[in-house]
C-alpha atoms as an extended CHARMM CRD file, in Angstrom:
* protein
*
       102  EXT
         1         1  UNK       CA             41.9110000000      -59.9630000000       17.5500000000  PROA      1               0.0000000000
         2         2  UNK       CA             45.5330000000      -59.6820000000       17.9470000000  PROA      2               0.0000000000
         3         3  UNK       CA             46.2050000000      -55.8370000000       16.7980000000  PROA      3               0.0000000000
         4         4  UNK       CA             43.2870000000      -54.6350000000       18.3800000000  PROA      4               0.0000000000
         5         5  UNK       CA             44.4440000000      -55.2070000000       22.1550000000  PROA      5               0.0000000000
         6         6  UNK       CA             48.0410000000      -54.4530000000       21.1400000000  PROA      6               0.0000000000
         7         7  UNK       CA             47.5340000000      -50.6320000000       19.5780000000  PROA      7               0.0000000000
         8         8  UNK       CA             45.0100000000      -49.6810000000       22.0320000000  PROA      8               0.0000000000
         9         9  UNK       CA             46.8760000000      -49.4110000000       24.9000000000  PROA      9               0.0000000000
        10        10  UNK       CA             49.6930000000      -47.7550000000       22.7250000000  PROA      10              0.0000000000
        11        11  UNK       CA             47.9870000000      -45.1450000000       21.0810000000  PROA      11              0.0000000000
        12        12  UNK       CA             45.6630000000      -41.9270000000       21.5100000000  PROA      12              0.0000000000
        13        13  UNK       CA             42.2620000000      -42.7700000000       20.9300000000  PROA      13              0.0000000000
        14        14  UNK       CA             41.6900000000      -40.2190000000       18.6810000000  PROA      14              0.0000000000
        15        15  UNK       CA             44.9330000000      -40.1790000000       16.9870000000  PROA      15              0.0000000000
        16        16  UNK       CA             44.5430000000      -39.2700000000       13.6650000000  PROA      16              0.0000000000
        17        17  UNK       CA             45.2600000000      -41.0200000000       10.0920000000  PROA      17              0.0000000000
        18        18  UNK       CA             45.3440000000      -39.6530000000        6.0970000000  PROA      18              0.0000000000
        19        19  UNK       CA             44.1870000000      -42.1590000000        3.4750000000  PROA      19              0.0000000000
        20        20  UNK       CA             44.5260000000      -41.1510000000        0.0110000000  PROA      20              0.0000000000
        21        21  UNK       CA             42.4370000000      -44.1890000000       -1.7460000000  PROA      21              0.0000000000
        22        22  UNK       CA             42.6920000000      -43.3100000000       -5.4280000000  PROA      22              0.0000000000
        23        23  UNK       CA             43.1890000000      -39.9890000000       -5.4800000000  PROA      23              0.0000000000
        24        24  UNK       CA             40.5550000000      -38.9300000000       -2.7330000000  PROA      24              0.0000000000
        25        25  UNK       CA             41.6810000000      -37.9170000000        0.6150000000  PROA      25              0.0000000000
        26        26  UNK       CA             40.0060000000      -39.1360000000        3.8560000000  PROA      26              0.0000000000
        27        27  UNK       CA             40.7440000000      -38.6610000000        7.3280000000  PROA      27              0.0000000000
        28        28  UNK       CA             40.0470000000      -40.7110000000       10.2830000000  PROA      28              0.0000000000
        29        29  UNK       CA             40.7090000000      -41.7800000000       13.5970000000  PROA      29              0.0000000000
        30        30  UNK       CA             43.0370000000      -45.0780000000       14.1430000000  PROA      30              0.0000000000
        31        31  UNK       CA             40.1410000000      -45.8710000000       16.6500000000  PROA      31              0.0000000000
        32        32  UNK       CA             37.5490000000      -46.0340000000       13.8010000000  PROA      32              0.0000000000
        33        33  UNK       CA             39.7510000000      -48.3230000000       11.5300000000  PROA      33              0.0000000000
        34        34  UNK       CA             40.3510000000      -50.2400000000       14.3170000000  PROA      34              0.0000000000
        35        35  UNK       CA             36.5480000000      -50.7810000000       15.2890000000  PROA      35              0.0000000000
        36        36  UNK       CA             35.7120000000      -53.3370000000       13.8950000000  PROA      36              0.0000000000
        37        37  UNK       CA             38.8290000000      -55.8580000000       14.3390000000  PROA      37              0.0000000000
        38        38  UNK       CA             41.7080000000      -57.0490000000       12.2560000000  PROA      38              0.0000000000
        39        39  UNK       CA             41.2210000000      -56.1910000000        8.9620000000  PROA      39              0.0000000000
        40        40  UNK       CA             43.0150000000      -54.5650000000        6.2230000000  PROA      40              0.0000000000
        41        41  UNK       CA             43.5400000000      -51.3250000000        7.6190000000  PROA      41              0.0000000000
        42        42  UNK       CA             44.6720000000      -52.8260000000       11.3980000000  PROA      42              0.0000000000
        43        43  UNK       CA             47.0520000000      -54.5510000000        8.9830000000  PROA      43              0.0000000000
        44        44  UNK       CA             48.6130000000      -51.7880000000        7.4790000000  PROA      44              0.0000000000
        45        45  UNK       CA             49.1420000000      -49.4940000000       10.4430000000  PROA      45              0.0000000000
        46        46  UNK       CA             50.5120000000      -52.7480000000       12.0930000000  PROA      46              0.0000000000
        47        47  UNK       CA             52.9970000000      -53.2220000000        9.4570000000  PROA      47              0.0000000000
        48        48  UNK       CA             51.9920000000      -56.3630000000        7.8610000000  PROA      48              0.0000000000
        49        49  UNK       CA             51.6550000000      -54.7180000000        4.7180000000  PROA      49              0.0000000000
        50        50  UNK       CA             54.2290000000      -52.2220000000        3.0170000000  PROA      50              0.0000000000
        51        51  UNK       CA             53.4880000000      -48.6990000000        3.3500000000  PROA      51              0.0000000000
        52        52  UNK       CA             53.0330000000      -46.4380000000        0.0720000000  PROA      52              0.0000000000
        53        53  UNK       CA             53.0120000000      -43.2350000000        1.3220000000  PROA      53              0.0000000000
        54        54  UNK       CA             52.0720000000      -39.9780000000       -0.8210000000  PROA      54              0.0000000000
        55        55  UNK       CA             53.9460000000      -36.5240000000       -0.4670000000  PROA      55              0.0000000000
        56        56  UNK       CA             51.6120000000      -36.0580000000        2.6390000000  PROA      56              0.0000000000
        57        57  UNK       CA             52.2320000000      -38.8780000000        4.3960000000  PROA      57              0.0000000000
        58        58  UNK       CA             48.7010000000      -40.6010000000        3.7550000000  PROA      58              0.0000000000
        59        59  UNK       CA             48.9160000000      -44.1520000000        3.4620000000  PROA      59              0.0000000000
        60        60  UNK       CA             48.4220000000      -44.8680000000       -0.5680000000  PROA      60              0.0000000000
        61        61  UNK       CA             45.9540000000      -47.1190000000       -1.6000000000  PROA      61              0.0000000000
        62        62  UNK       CA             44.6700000000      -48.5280000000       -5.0040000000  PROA      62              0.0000000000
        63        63  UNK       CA             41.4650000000      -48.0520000000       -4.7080000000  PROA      63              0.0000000000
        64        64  UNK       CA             38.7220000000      -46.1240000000       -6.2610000000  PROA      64              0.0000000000
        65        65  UNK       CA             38.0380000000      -43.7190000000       -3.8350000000  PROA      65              0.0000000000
        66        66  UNK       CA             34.2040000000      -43.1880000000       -4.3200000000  PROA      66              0.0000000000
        67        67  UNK       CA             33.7560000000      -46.3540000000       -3.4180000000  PROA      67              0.0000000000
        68        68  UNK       CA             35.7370000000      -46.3870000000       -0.1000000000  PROA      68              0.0000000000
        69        69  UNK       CA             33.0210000000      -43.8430000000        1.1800000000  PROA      69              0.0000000000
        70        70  UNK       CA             30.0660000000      -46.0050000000        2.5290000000  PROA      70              0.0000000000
        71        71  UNK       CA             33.1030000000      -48.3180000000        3.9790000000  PROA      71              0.0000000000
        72        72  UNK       CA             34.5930000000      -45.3250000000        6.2160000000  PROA      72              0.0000000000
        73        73  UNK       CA             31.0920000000      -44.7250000000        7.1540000000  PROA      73              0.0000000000
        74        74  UNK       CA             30.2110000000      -48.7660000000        8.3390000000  PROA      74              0.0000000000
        75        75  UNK       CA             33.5690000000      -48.4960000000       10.7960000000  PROA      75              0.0000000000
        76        76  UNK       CA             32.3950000000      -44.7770000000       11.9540000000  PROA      76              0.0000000000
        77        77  UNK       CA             28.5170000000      -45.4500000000       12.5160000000  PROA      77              0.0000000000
        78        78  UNK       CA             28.6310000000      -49.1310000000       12.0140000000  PROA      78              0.0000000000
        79        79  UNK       CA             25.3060000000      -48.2090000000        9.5930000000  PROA      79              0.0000000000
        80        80  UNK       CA             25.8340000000      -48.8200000000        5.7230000000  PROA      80              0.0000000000
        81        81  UNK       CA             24.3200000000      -46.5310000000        4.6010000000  PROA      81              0.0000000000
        82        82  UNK       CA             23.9090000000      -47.0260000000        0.1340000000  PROA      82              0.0000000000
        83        83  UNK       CA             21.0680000000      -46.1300000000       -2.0090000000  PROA      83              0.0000000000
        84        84  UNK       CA             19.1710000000      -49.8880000000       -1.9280000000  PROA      84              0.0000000000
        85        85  UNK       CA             20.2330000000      -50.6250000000       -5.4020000000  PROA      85              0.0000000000
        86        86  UNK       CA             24.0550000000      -50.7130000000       -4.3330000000  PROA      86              0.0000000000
        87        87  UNK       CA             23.4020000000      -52.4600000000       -0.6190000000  PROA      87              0.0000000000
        88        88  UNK       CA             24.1950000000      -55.9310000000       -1.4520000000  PROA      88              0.0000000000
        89        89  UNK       CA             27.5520000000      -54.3750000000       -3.8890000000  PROA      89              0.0000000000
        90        90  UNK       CA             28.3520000000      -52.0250000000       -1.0310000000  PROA      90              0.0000000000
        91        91  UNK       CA             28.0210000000      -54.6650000000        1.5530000000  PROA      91              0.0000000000
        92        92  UNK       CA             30.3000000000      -57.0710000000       -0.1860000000  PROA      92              0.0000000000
        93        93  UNK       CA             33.0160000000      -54.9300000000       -0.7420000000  PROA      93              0.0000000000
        94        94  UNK       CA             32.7970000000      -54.2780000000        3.0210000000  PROA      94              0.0000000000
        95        95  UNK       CA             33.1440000000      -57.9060000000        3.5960000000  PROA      95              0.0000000000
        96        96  UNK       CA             35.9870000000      -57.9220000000        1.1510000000  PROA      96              0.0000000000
        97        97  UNK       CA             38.0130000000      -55.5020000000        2.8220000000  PROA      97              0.0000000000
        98        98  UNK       CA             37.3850000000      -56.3250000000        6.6620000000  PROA      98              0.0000000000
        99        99  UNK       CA             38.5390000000      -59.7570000000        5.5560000000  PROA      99              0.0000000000
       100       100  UNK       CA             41.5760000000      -58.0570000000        4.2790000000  PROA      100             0.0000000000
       101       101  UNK       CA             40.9410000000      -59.1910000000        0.5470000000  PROA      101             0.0000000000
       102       102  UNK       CA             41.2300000000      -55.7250000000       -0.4300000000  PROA      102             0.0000000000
């Protein structure tokens, strides 16, 4: 994965980063979004996609945000952790975003 070997050796490991996906704010470690390879995130704090920024300086994202939850939580714990009846939705839109179809 080409951004992953890149921004490792440039950057803290736990280096911060704001997301505001629809409204709700989430912070995380550039570490955690990277975990997991090239993907949408690695994409936008490479620059391949245009920054929005809010007032705060969290990357803007159209998104809802309640949703964005159990994916934060896969590229923390690498668990996806849903109620059963949302697994196979949940796990999709995981899919759908680490394939940077978001």
């Amino acid at each position: 994965n080409k951004f992953n070997n890149i921004h490792i050796k440039n950057m803290e490991p736990d280096e911060w980063v704001k997301l505001n996906i629809g409204g709700v704010l989430y912070e995380t470690t550039k570490n955690t979004l990277y975990s997991k390879g090239d993907n949408f995130f690695t994409g936008l704090l490479e620059g391949v996609y245009p920054k929005n920024l809010d007032e705060s300086g969290a990357f803007r994202i159209d998104r809802d945000g309640d949703y964005f939850r159990p994916i934060i939580n896969y590229l923390r714990s690498n668990v996806l952790d849903v109620p059963l009846v949302c697994k196979l939705f949940c796990w999709l839109i995981v899919r759908y975003v680490l394939m940077q179809l978001f």
